[in-house]
Structures are given as C-alpha cells and as structure tokens.
Coordinates of C-alpha atoms in Angstrom, one line a residue:
X132 CA 172.1 26.4 -63.2
X133 CA 173.9 23.5 -62.3
X134 CA 173.3 21.1 -64.9
X135 CA 175.5 18.2 -62.8
X136 CA 173.2 18.6 -59.7
X137 CA 171.4 15.8 -60.0
X138 CA 173.5 13.4 -62.2
X139 CA 174.2 10.2 -61.1
X140 CA 176.8 8.8 -63.7
X141 CA 175.8 5.0 -62.2
X142 CA 172.1 4.7 -61.9
X143 CA 172.0 6.9 -65.5
X144 CA 174.1 4.4 -67.2
X145 CA 172.0 1.3 -65.3
X146 CA 168.8 3.0 -66.7
X147 CA 170.4 3.7 -70.1
X148 CA 171.0 -0.2 -70.4
X149 CA 167.6 -1.1 -69.0
X150 CA 166.2 0.9 -72.0
X151 CA 168.1 -1.2 -74.4
X152 CA 169.8 2.1 -75.6
X153 CA 172.8 1.5 -78.0
X154 CA 176.3 1.3 -76.4
X155 CA 178.3 4.8 -75.8
X156 CA 181.3 3.2 -77.1
X157 CA 184.7 5.7 -77.0
X158 CA 184.2 6.2 -81.0
X159 CA 180.6 7.6 -79.9
X160 CA 181.4 9.5 -76.7
X161 CA 184.4 11.1 -79.0
X162 CA 181.9 11.8 -81.6
X163 CA 179.4 13.6 -79.0
X164 CA 181.9 15.8 -77.4
X165 CA 182.8 16.9 -81.0
X166 CA 179.2 17.7 -81.6
X167 CA 178.8 19.3 -78.0
X168 CA 177.3 16.6 -75.8
X169 CA 178.5 14.9 -73.0
X170 CA 178.2 11.3 -72.5
X171 CA 177.1 11.4 -68.9
X172 CA 174.5 14.1 -69.3
X173 CA 172.9 12.5 -72.2
X174 CA 172.3 9.3 -70.2
X175 CA 170.9 11.1 -67.5
X176 CA 168.6 13.1 -70.3
X177 CA 167.6 9.7 -71.3
X178 CA 165.8 8.9 -67.8
X179 CA 162.6 10.1 -68.6
X180 CA 160.4 9.2 -71.9
X181 CA 160.7 12.5 -73.9
X182 CA 164.3 13.0 -72.7
X183 CA 165.2 9.5 -74.4
X184 CA 163.4 10.5 -77.5
X185 CA 165.8 13.7 -77.3
X186 CA 169.0 11.1 -76.9
X187 CA 168.3 8.5 -79.5
X188 CA 167.7 11.6 -82.0
X189 CA 171.1 13.2 -81.1
X190 CA 172.6 9.7 -81.4
X191 CA 171.0 9.4 -84.9
X192 CA 172.4 12.9 -85.9
X193 CA 176.2 12.5 -84.6
X194 CA 176.9 8.9 -84.2
X195 CA 176.9 5.8 -86.1
X196 CA 174.4 4.0 -83.3
X197 CA 171.7 3.9 -85.9
X198 CA 172.0 3.0 -89.5
X199 CA 169.2 5.6 -90.9
X200 CA 169.8 8.8 -91.9
X201 CA 168.4 11.9 -89.5
X202 CA 165.3 13.2 -90.4
X203 CA 163.8 16.7 -89.7
X204 CA 162.4 15.4 -86.7
X205 CA 165.7 14.2 -85.6
X206 CA 167.2 17.5 -86.2
X207 CA 165.2 19.5 -84.2
X208 CA 165.2 16.9 -81.5
X209 CA 168.8 17.2 -81.2
X210 CA 168.3 20.6 -81.2
X211 CA 165.9 20.4 -78.1
X212 CA 168.6 18.3 -76.7
X213 CA 171.3 20.8 -77.6
X214 CA 169.4 23.4 -75.5
X215 CA 168.9 21.5 -72.5
X216 CA 172.0 19.8 -71.6
X217 CA 175.1 22.0 -73.3
X218 CA 175.9 25.3 -73.3
X219 CA 176.4 25.6 -76.7
X220 CA 175.0 28.6 -78.7
X221 CA 172.9 27.9 -81.8
X222 CA 175.2 29.1 -84.3
X223 CA 177.3 26.3 -82.7
X224 CA 175.0 23.6 -83.3
X225 CA 174.4 24.4 -86.8
X226 CA 177.9 24.1 -87.0
X227 CA 177.9 20.1 -85.4
X228 CA 175.0 19.8 -87.9
X229 CA 177.0 21.0 -91.0
X230 CA 179.9 18.4 -90.5
X231 CA 177.5 15.9 -90.8
X232 CA 175.4 17.1 -93.7
X233 CA 172.8 18.2 -91.6
X234 CA 170.9 21.5 -91.3
X235 CA 168.1 22.8 -89.0
X236 CA 165.0 24.3 -90.7
X237 CA 164.1 26.7 -87.7
X238 CA 160.6 26.8 -86.0
X239 CA 159.9 29.6 -88.8
X240 CA 160.9 27.8 -91.9
X241 CA 158.7 28.3 -94.9
X242 CA 159.3 24.2 -95.0
X243 CA 156.5 22.6 -93.0
X244 CA 157.8 20.2 -90.5
X245 CA 158.7 16.6 -91.4
X246 CA 157.8 17.6 -95.7
X247 CA 162.0 18.5 -96.4
X248 CA 164.5 15.6 -95.7
X249 CA 168.1 16.1 -95.1
X250 CA 170.2 14.5 -97.9
X251 CA 170.6 10.9 -97.5
X252 CA 174.4 10.3 -97.0
X253 CA 176.5 7.8 -98.7
X254 CA 177.2 4.4 -96.9
X255 CA 173.9 5.1 -95.0
X256 CA 170.6 3.2 -94.6
X257 CA 167.3 5.4 -95.0
X258 CA 165.8 3.0 -92.5
X259 CA 166.5 0.5 -89.7
X260 CA 168.8 -2.7 -90.7
X261 CA 165.6 -4.7 -89.9
X262 CA 163.3 -2.9 -92.1
X263 CA 166.1 -2.5 -94.9
X264 CA 166.4 -6.2 -94.9
X265 CA 162.9 -6.9 -94.5
X266 CA 162.2 -5.1 -97.4
X267 CA 164.7 -6.6 -99.7
X268 CA 164.0 -10.3 -98.4
X269 CA 160.4 -10.1 -98.8
X270 CA 161.1 -8.8 -102.6
X271 CA 163.5 -11.6 -103.2
X272 CA 161.2 -14.2 -102.0
X273 CA 158.4 -12.6 -104.1
X274 CA 160.4 -12.7 -107.6
X275 CA 161.2 -16.4 -106.7
X276 CA 157.3 -17.3 -106.0
X277 CA 156.7 -15.6 -109.3
X278 CA 159.5 -16.6 -111.6
X279 CA 160.4 -20.3 -110.0
X280 CA 157.1 -21.4 -108.2
X281 CA 154.4 -20.1 -111.0
X282 CA 156.5 -20.2 -113.7
X283 CA 157.2 -23.9 -113.2
X284 CA 153.5 -24.9 -113.6
X285 CA 152.6 -22.4 -116.5
X286 CA 155.6 -20.5 -118.0
X287 CA 153.1 -18.1 -119.7
X288 CA 151.9 -17.1 -116.1
X289 CA 154.6 -17.3 -114.1
X290 CA 156.7 -15.0 -116.5
X291 CA 153.9 -12.0 -116.6
X292 CA 152.6 -12.3 -112.8
X293 CA 156.6 -12.7 -112.0
X294 CA 157.2 -9.4 -113.9
X295 CA 154.1 -7.8 -111.8
X296 CA 155.3 -9.3 -108.7
X297 CA 158.8 -7.8 -109.2
X298 CA 157.3 -4.2 -110.1
X299 CA 155.1 -4.7 -106.9
X300 CA 158.0 -5.4 -105.2
X301 CA 159.9 -2.8 -106.1
X302 CA 156.8 0.0 -105.8
X303 CA 156.0 -1.5 -101.9
X304 CA 158.8 -3.4 -100.4
X305 CA 161.9 -1.4 -101.5
X306 CA 160.8 2.1 -102.1
X307 CA 158.4 1.9 -99.6
X308 CA 159.6 -0.2 -96.8
X309 CA 163.1 -0.6 -97.2
X310 CA 163.8 3.4 -98.1
X311 CA 160.4 4.6 -96.1
X312 CA 160.9 8.2 -96.3
X313 CA 163.4 8.6 -98.8
X314 CA 161.7 6.5 -101.5
X315 CA 162.2 9.2 -103.8
X316 CA 166.2 9.3 -103.5
X317 CA 166.5 5.6 -104.4
X318 CA 170.1 6.2 -106.0
X319 CA 170.1 5.4 -110.1
X320 CA 172.7 2.7 -109.4
X321 CA 170.2 0.4 -107.4
X322 CA 167.1 1.1 -109.9
X323 CA 169.3 -0.3 -112.6
X324 CA 170.7 -3.3 -110.7
X325 CA 167.0 -4.1 -109.9
X326 CA 165.9 -3.7 -113.2
X327 CA 168.8 -6.1 -114.4
X328 CA 167.8 -8.6 -111.5
X329 CA 164.3 -8.4 -112.9
X330 CA 165.5 -9.4 -116.3
X331 CA 167.2 -12.1 -115.1
X332 CA 164.8 -13.7 -112.9
X333 CA 162.0 -13.5 -116.3
X334 CA 164.6 -14.7 -118.3
X335 CA 165.1 -17.9 -116.1
X336 CA 161.9 -18.5 -115.8
X337 CA 161.7 -20.3 -118.9
X338 CA 163.3 -23.5 -117.4
X339 CA 161.5 -23.3 -114.3
X340 CA 159.6 -26.3 -114.6
X341 CA 162.3 -28.2 -116.6
X342 CA 164.5 -27.6 -112.9
X343 CA 161.6 -28.7 -110.8
X344 CA 160.9 -31.7 -112.4
X345 CA 164.8 -32.9 -112.5
X346 CA 165.2 -32.3 -108.8
X347 CA 162.2 -33.4 -107.5
X348 CA 160.0 -35.6 -110.3
X349 CA 160.7 -39.0 -110.9
X350 CA 161.9 -40.3 -114.6
X351 CA 160.9 -43.4 -116.7
X352 CA 159.6 -44.2 -120.2
X353 CA 155.7 -43.9 -120.9
X354 CA 153.7 -43.9 -123.6
X355 CA 151.9 -41.8 -125.9
X356 CA 148.0 -41.8 -125.4
X357 CA 145.9 -39.5 -127.9
X358 CA 146.3 -36.3 -129.0
X359 CA 143.3 -34.0 -129.0
X360 CA 142.6 -30.3 -130.4
X361 CA 141.3 -27.7 -127.8
X362 CA 140.7 -24.3 -127.7
X363 CA 142.4 -21.5 -125.8
X364 CA 141.1 -18.8 -123.6
X365 CA 141.5 -16.1 -126.9
X366 CA 139.9 -18.8 -129.1
X367 CA 143.1 -20.4 -130.4
X368 CA 143.0 -24.1 -131.2
X369 CA 146.1 -25.7 -130.5
X370 CA 147.4 -29.1 -130.1
X371 CA 147.6 -31.1 -126.8
X372 CA 149.3 -34.4 -126.2
X373 CA 148.6 -37.0 -123.6
X374 CA 150.6 -39.7 -121.9
X375 CA 150.2 -42.8 -120.0
X376 CA 152.9 -42.1 -117.6
X377 CA 155.4 -44.7 -116.2
X378 CA 153.4 -45.6 -113.2
X379 CA 150.1 -46.2 -115.4
X380 CA 148.6 -42.8 -114.5
X381 CA 147.6 -40.3 -117.0
X382 CA 148.8 -36.9 -118.1
X383 CA 148.6 -33.9 -120.3
X384 CA 152.1 -33.0 -121.4
X385 CA 153.2 -29.1 -120.0
X386 CA 154.0 -28.1 -123.5
X387 CA 151.0 -28.0 -126.3
X388 CA 152.0 -29.3 -129.7
X389 CA 151.9 -32.9 -131.7
X390 CA 152.8 -35.8 -129.6
X391 CA 156.3 -37.0 -130.2
X392 CA 154.6 -40.1 -132.3
X393 CA 151.6 -41.8 -132.8
X394 CA 149.9 -43.8 -130.1
X395 CA 151.6 -46.2 -128.1
X396 CA 155.4 -44.2 -128.9
X397 CA 157.2 -44.9 -125.7
X398 CA 158.3 -41.4 -124.5
X399 CA 161.2 -40.9 -121.6
X400 CA 159.9 -38.0 -119.4
X401 CA 160.1 -36.5 -116.3
X402 CA 156.7 -36.7 -114.1
X403 CA 155.4 -36.6 -110.6
X404 CA 153.2 -40.1 -109.7
X405 CA 149.5 -39.8 -109.9
X406 CA 148.8 -37.8 -112.8
X407 CA 146.8 -34.9 -113.4
X408 CA 144.8 -35.9 -110.3
X409 CA 147.5 -35.8 -107.9
X410 CA 149.4 -33.0 -109.2
X411 CA 149.5 -29.6 -110.5
X412 CA 152.8 -30.1 -112.4
X413 CA 152.6 -31.9 -115.7
X414 CA 155.5 -34.5 -117.1
X415 CA 157.7 -32.9 -119.2
X416 CA 159.4 -35.1 -122.3
X417 CA 162.8 -35.7 -122.4
X418 CA 166.2 -37.1 -120.6
X419 CA 168.4 -35.2 -118.2
X420 CA 170.8 -34.5 -121.1
X421 CA 167.8 -33.0 -123.2
X422 CA 166.6 -30.8 -119.9
X423 CA 170.1 -29.5 -118.8
X424 CA 170.3 -26.8 -121.2
X425 CA 167.2 -25.3 -119.8
X426 CA 167.9 -26.3 -116.4
X427 CA 171.0 -24.2 -116.6
X428 CA 169.3 -21.0 -117.9
X429 CA 166.9 -20.9 -115.0
X430 CA 169.9 -21.7 -112.7
X431 CA 172.4 -19.0 -114.1
X432 CA 169.2 -16.4 -114.3
X433 CA 167.9 -17.1 -110.9
X434 CA 171.8 -17.1 -109.5
X435 CA 172.4 -13.5 -111.5
X436 CA 168.9 -12.0 -110.1
X437 CA 169.8 -13.1 -106.7
X438 CA 173.3 -11.7 -107.1
X439 CA 171.9 -8.4 -108.5
X440 CA 169.5 -7.9 -105.6
X441 CA 172.1 -8.5 -103.2
X442 CA 174.0 -6.3 -104.5
X443 CA 171.6 -3.8 -105.1
X444 CA 171.0 -4.1 -101.2
X445 CA 174.4 -3.7 -100.1
X446 CA 174.9 -0.4 -102.0
X447 CA 172.2 1.9 -100.5

C-alpha cells in the first residue's frame, strides 16, 4: 500500500495547528525520526480524532512535547501508530521504547492494561504542568491558611488544624493531583522536603498573631479593665484578662494569664479598632520591639516552609 498517497503536508500542518497540538520543532522531528516516525505521516494521522490520540501518545513516548511520563495506554497507542504509519517491526518498536526507558506489555500480558506503569524517568513530571503546579500551589495556600490565618486567631487551633491541613494537602493535592497515577512513586527526597516544610510552617505559626497585628493593627496605650476566672473546654480553670483599648472599646487579651497590672494600669498594645464586637483578632500587649522575636519566628518559618515546598515542586 502507498502510505503517502493521500498526504497533503500543507493541509496536515494547518489541521495540526488548529488542533492545538505541540509544535514539531527540529529537535522533536529528529527524535521522532530516530524512533521510526515520519513527521509528515504523523501530522496526517492526526487529521482524525482517534488518530490525534495516537499522535499525542507518540509525542509523549518519544519527545519532550508533553511533560508527563508515558502511561501503559500511551505505549499501546504509540504501538498502534507504529503499525499504521511506519514499516518498522514490533521488535524495532520495542528497541525504540527501550531507548526511552519504556516497554510494551503486549495484548496478552498477565498484567491488566493500565495496571502497571512504566518507571517515572528522572526530570519528567508525572502529570501535565497545569495539574502539577495546581496541586503544589493549592498545598501551599492550604498551609498558609492554617498556619498563618487560623493561627493568628488562635495559636493552638491554628497549629493543630495547620498540621491537619498540611497532611490533607500531601494526600489529596500532592500525591493524587500532582502525581496522579504515580502517587506511589513519590521520591523520598520530595517526601522529606514536604515534611520539613510542614515542621517549619507549624513552628512559624507561633508568631502569626504578632505578625498580623504588627503589619495590619494599630498601636496605642490602653488600660487593664479586669481579670476573670474562666473554664476551658476541658474543664481547666484559667485567668482571662480584659482591657480597654485606646479607642475606648473593650476586648480580652489574646492569651490567658494574669493581667499586666491591677485595674487601670496602662498597657501598650497592638489592636484592631472596635474591640471584640467588630473583629475576631484580640489585642496583643507589647511594643514593636517586644513582639519582634515572634514576628521574626513567623517570617523565618513561613519563608523556609515556602522555600522547601518550592524546592520539592521543582525536583519531581
């Protein structure tokens, strides 16, 4: 059969571009030729919907046009494309696959189709770039939500929920979304970087409230209002100090414990105007100098956590 009889390179190239398929650069054309595929015939194959799926799998297996690693289905579709548009034998096709660290299970393999994945090659992401970065970005946002926003309202709740959210981010966003079918092949280095980032975020959450107040709150001198005995959720009795803020509103201090002095004692503090009735953030006693160490702890922990997560995302 004359395989070139109906090929129209100009029309096929136009259809290729209209289908938004990757550009066949000289390097990719050379890689295809080395694997036994002619670029013009591949473009012609992609004129149909089914042929397009075969062409995409060929590109996944033998070029850098797509970032994800080739799956068993990709290898099978590339094999079908090999039979349709090349004269290479199955043995030659297997050699081309082996040069890229791949292999064909064959139609009568004991392993069910799709149940065995080819090894994840170094430097190649297991999914598309969009899915990869979406997973890591959402994991980062989840970490910041728990260890900065929630921790700025309540350190205990923020640290615990932050750790839980980081675990959820790992299981659902990194392993399932970013790694997809390769979730069980996450490199040890990536796991260690994520764990270290989680520790940094949780440690940094201790200074989240001070950082929020220093950056967004107001500073002034209020006065001690009163100290009351309250009972916590586990039956623990503790002292809670309330103050009159500089704007005249009333609020409880963020942390429990004795008041800085008797009733009427001046107290420098960071606060949001309006008191407990207008904002969930409680005032933090102190000056810029006294809260600076905790703000620095939050800053260092958060920056280190972000850096470690970024490093993990850049080393698939």
